Coordinates of C-alpha atoms in Angstrom, one line a residue:
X1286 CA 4.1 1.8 -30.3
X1287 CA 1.4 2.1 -32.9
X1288 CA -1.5 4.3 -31.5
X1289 CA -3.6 3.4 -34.0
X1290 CA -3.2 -0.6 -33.8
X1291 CA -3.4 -0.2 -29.9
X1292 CA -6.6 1.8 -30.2
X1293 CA -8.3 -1.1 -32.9
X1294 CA -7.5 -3.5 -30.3
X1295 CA -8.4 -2.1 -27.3
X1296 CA -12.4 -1.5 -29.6
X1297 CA -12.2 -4.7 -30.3
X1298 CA -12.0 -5.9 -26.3
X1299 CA -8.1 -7.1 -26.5
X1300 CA -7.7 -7.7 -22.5
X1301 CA -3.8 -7.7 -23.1
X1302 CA -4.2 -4.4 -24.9
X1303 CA -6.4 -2.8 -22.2
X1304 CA -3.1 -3.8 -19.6
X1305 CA -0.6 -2.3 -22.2
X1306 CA -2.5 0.8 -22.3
X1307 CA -2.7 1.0 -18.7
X1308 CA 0.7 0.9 -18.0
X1309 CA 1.4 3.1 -21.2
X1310 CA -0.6 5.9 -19.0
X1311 CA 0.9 5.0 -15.7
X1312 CA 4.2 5.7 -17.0
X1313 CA 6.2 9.0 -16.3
X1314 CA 8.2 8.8 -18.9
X1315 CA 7.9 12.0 -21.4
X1316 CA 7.6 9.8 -24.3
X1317 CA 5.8 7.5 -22.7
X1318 CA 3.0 10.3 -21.6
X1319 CA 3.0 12.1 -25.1
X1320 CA 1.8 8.9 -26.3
X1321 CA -0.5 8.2 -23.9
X1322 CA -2.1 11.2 -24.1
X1323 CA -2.4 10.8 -27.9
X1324 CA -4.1 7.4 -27.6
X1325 CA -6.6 8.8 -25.2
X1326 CA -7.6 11.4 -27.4
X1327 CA -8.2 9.0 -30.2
X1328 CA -10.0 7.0 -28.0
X1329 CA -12.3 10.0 -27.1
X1330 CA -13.8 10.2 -30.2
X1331 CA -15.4 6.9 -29.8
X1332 CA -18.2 7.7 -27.4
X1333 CA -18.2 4.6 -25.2
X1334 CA -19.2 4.7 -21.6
X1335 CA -19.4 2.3 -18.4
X1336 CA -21.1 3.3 -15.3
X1337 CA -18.4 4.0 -13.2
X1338 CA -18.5 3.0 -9.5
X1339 CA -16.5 4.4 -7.0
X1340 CA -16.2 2.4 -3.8
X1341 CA -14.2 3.1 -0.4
X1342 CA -14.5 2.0 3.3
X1343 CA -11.8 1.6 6.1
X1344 CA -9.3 -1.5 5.8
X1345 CA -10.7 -4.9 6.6
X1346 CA -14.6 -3.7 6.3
X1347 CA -14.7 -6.4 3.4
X1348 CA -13.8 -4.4 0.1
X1349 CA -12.4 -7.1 -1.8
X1350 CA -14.6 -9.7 -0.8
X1351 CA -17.8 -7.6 -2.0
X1352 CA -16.5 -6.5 -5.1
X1353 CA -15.8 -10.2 -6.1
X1354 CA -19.1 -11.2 -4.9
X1355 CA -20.8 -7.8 -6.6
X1356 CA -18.7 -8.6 -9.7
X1357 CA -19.5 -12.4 -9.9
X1358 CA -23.4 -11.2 -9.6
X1359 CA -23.0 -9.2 -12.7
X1360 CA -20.3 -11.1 -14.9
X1361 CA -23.4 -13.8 -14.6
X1362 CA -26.4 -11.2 -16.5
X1363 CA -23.9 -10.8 -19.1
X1364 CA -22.1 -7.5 -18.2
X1365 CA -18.3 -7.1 -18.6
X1366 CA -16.6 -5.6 -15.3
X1367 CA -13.7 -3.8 -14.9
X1368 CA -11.7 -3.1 -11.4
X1369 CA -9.0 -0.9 -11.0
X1370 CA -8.2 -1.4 -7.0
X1371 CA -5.8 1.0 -5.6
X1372 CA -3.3 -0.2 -2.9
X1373 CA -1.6 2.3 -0.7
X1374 CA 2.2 2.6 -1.2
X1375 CA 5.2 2.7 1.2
X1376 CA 6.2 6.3 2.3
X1377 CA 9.5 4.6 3.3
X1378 CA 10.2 2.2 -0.1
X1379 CA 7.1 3.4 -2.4
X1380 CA 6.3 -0.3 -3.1
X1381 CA 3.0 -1.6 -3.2
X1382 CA 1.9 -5.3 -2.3
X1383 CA -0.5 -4.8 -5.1
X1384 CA -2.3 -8.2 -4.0
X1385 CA -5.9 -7.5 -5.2
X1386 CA -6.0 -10.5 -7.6
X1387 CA -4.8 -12.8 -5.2
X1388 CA -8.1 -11.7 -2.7
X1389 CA -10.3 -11.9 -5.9
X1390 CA -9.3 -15.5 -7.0
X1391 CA -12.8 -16.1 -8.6
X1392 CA -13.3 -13.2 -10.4
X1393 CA -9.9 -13.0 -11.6
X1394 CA -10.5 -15.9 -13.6
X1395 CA -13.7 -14.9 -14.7
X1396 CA -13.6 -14.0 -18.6
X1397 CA -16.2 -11.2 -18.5
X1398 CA -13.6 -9.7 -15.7
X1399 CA -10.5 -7.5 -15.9
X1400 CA -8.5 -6.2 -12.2
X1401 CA -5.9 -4.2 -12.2
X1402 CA -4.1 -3.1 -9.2
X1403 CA -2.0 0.1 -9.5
X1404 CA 0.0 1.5 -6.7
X1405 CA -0.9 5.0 -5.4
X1406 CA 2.5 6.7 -5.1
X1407 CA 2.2 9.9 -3.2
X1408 CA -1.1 10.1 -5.1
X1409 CA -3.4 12.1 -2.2
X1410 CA -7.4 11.4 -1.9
X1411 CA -7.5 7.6 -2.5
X1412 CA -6.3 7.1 -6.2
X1413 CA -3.8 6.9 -8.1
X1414 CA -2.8 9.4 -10.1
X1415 CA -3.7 7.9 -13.6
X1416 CA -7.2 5.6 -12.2
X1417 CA -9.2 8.4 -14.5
X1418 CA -7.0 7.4 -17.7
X1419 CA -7.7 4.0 -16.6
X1420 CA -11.1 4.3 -16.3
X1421 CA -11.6 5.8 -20.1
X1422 CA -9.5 2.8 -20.8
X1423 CA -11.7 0.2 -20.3
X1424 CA -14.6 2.2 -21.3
X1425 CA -12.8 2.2 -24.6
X1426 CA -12.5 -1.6 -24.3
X1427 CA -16.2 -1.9 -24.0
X1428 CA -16.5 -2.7 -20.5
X1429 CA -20.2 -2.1 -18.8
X1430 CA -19.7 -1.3 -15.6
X1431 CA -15.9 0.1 -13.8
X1432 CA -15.5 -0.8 -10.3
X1433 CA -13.1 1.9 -8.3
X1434 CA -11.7 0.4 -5.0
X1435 CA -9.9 3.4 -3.2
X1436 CA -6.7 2.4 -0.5
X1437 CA -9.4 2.3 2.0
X1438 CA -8.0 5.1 4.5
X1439 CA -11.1 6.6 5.9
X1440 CA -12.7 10.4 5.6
X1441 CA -10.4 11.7 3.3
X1442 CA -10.7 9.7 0.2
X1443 CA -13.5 12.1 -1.8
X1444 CA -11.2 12.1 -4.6
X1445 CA -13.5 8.9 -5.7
X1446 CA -16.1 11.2 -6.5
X1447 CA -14.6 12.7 -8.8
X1448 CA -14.0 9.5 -11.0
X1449 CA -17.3 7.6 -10.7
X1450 CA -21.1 8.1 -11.1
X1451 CA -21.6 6.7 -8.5
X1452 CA -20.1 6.6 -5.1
X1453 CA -20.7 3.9 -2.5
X1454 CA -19.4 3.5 1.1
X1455 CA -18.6 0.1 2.7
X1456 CA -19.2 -0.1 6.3
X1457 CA -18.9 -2.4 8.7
X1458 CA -21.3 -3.6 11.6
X1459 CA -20.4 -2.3 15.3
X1460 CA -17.4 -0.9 14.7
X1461 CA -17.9 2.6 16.9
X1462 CA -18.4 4.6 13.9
X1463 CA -22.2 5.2 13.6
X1464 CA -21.8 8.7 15.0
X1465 CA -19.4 9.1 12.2
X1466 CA -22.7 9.5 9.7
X1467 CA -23.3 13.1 11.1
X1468 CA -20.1 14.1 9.7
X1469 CA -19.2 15.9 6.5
X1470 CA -16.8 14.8 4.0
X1471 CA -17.0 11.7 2.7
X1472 CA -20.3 11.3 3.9
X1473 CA -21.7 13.8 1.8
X1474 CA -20.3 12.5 -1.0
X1475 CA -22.0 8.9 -0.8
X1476 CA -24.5 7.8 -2.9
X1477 CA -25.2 4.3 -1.2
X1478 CA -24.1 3.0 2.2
X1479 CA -23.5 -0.3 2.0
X1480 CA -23.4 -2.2 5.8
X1481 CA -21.5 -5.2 4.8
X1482 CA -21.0 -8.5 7.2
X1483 CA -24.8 -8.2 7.9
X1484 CA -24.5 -12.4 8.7
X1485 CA -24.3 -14.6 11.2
X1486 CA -23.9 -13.2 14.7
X1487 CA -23.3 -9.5 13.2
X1488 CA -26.6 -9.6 11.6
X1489 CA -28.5 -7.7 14.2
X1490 CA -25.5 -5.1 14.4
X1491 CA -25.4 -4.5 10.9
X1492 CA -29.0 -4.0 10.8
X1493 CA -28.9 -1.2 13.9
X1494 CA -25.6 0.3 11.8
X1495 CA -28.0 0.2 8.6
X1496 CA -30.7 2.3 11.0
X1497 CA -28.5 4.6 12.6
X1498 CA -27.2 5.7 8.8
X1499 CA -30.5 6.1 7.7
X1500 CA -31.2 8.4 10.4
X1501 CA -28.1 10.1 10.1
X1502 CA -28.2 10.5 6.2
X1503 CA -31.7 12.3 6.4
X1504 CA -30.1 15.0 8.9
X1505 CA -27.7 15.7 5.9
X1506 CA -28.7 18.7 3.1
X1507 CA -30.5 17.7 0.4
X1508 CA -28.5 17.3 -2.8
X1509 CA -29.6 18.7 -6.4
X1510 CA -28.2 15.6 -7.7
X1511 CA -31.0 13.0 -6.0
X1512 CA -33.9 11.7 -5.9
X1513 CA -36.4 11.4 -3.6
X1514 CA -35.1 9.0 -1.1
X1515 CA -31.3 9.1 -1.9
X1516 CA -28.8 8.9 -0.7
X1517 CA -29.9 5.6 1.6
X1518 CA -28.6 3.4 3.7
X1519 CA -28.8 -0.3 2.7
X1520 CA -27.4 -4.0 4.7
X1521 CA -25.3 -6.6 2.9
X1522 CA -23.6 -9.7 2.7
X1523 CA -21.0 -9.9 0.6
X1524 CA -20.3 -13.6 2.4
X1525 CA -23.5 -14.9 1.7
X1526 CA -24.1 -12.7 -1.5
X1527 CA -26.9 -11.6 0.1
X1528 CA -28.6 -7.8 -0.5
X1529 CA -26.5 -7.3 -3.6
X1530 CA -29.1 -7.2 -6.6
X1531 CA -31.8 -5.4 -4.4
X1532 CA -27.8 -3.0 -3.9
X1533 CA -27.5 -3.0 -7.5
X1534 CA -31.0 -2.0 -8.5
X1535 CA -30.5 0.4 -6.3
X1536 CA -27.6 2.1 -8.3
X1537 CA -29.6 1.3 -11.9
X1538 CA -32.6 3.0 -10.9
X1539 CA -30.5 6.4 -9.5
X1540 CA -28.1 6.2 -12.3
X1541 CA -31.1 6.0 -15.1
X1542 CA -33.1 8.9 -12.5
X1543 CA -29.8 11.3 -13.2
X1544 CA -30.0 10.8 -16.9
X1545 CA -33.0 11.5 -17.2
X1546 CA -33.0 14.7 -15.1
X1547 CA -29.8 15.5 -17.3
X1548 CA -27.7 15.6 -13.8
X1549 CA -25.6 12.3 -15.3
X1550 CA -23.9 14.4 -18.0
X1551 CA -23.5 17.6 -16.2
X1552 CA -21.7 15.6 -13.3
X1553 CA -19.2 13.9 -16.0
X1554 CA -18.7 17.7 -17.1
X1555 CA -18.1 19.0 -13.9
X1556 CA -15.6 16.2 -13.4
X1557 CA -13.5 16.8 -16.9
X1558 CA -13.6 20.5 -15.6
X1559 CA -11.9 19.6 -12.3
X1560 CA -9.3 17.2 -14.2
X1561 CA -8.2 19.9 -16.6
X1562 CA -7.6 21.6 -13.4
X1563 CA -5.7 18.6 -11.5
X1564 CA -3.5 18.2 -14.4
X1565 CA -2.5 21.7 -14.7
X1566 CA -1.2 21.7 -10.9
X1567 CA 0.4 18.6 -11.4
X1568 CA 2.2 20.0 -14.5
X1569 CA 3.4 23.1 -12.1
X1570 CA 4.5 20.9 -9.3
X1571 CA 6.4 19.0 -11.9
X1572 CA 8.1 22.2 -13.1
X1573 CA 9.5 21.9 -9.5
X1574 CA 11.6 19.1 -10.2
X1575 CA 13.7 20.0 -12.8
X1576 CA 17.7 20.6 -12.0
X1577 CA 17.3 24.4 -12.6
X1578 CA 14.1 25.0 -10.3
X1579 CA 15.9 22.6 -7.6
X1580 CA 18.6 24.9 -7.4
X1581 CA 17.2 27.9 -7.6
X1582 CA 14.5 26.7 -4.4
X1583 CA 17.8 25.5 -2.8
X1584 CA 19.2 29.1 -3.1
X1585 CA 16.5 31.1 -1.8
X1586 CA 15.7 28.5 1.0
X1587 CA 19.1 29.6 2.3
X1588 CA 18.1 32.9 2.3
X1589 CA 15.4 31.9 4.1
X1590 CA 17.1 30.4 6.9
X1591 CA 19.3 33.1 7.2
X1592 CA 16.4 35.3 7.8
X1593 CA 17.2 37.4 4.7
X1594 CA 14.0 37.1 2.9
X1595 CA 10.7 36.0 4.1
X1596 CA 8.9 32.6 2.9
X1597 CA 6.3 34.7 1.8
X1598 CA 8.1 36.9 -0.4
X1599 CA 10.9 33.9 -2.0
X1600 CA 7.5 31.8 -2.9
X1601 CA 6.6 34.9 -4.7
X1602 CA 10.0 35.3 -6.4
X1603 CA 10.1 31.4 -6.8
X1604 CA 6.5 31.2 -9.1
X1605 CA 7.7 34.3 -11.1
X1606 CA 10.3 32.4 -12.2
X1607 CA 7.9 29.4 -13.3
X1608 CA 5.9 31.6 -14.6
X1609 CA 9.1 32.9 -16.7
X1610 CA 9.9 29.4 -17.5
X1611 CA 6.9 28.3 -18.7
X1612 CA 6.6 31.7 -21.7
X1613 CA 10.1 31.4 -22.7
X1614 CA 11.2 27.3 -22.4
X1615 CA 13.5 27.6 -19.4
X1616 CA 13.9 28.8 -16.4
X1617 CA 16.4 31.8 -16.1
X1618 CA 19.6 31.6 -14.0
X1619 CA 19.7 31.4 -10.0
X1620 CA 22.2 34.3 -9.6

């Protein structure tokens, strides 16, 4: 594959380049990664950025349906959008339905629109494991604004926030959560609750949810990263595309507050510090899976078992041997 004609087309806004590339990095094979990561850092040196959205709420709370109506809404002022949607994969088969375009019929045909589901293997937090390649993929390909959908599991998914600018959390009206607004985790990490469903008979609920957010958001700690005011609490329709440019002002005005205050660029900082990280404890739980570490793991979990050696001290054993591995090429024999 030629990095350098990939990389032209992807400047020039090639949507069936921006899909090869995507797969490129989703790929695990070696080849296959070495190039991936060699387009990327070609791509790096281009400078282009999207506001990157991050958005998660439980299953059935009307994900899809908002980020079609939300993406319509901005495909019509002119901006290109970009949605990488993340569907939860099979612990039994590790398939993924992977229907996302099927839910989004209108914006998948729209031209200034690109979705792309990926499946998120035994990818932890929300993602998958290659959405932040993804992301500086269609930044590359001159999108405006990238839309994260997250499986939609619940407290856990903070990952998100590590990807996006700016994090929002779909909620649904009178569903026995409110109290869950006091809680830490992914609460803390929201920049914007959005109450969606607020129509029809739900209305009311979804405007008592809205309040009891509100409330709940201003018993939270104040974060360096807002402004006055933020994070808040907001009622939607997603239906009725109702609330979503008073929503999406919203997000302008604290995304343009945090570059100004110099907090947008530090956050993206802090966030290529953490994915260095990431990337280095995926590399050693990789080193794992080779045919020599398998064996030798095999070997001293039978010492294990037969209460010959502690776990403590045959974990200790085990990461001097990847620690061998990784300054002379190869692990050493089991023995």
């Amino acid at each position: 594959m030629d990095i350098e004609e990939l990389a032209g087309k992807l400047a020039a806004g090639d949507r069936r380049a921006l899909a090869r590339a995507i797969t490129l990095v989703e790929s695990r094979r070696p080849d296959h990664r070495e190039t991936a990561t060699a387009l990327l850092q070609r791509l790096a040196q281009q400078g282009r950025q999207a506001l990157r959205l991050g958005l998660s709420g439980t299953p059935g709370v009307g994900k899809s349906t908002f980020i079609e109506s939300f993406g319509m809404m901005l495909t019509g002022q002119g901006l290109r959008v970009a949605v990488l949607a993340v569907d939860p994969s099979s612990a039994r088969s590790g398939g993924s339905i992977l229907g996302d375009k099927t839910r989004m019929e209108r914006l998948s045909r729209d031209p200034g629109a690109f979705i792309r589901p990926s499946p998120s293997q035994s990818q932890l937090g929300g993602v998958a494991r290659r959405t932040r390649e993804a992301v500086a993929l269609c930044e590359a390909a001159g999108f405006d604004v990238v839309l994260i959908e997250t499986v939609g599991v619940g407290q856990s998914e903070t990952m998100v926030a590590q990807l996006s600018d700016l994090f929002l959390l779909l909620l649904a009206p009178a569903g026995g959560d409110e109290l869950q607004g006091v809680k830490r985790g992914i609460m803390e990490m929201a920049d914007l609750i959005l109450v969606n469903k607020a129509d029809g008979d739900l209305k009311p609920a979804a405007m008592r949810t809205c309040a009891d957010y509100a409330g709940a958001l201003r018993l939270l700690r104040r974060r360096p990263q807002d402004p006055e005011g933020f994070p808040k609490a907001m009622c939607v329709s997603a239906l009725e595309e109702a609330g979503l440019e008073a929503a999406w002002n919203e997000m302008r005005a604290l995304a343009d507050w945090r570059r100004e205050a110099g907090v947008f660029a530090a956050v993206r900082a802090q966030q290529a510090r953490f994915w260095f990280a990431e990337e280095v404890r995926q590399g050693l739980l990789a080193a794992l899976e080779t045919g020599a570490a398998k064996l030798r793991m095999e070997a001293l979990a039978g010492q294990v078992a037969e209460g010959r050696m502690t776990p403590a001290l045959a974990a200790r054993e085990m990461l001097a041997l990847l620690g061998a591995e990784a300054g002379q090429g190869a692990l050493p024999p089991s023995g």
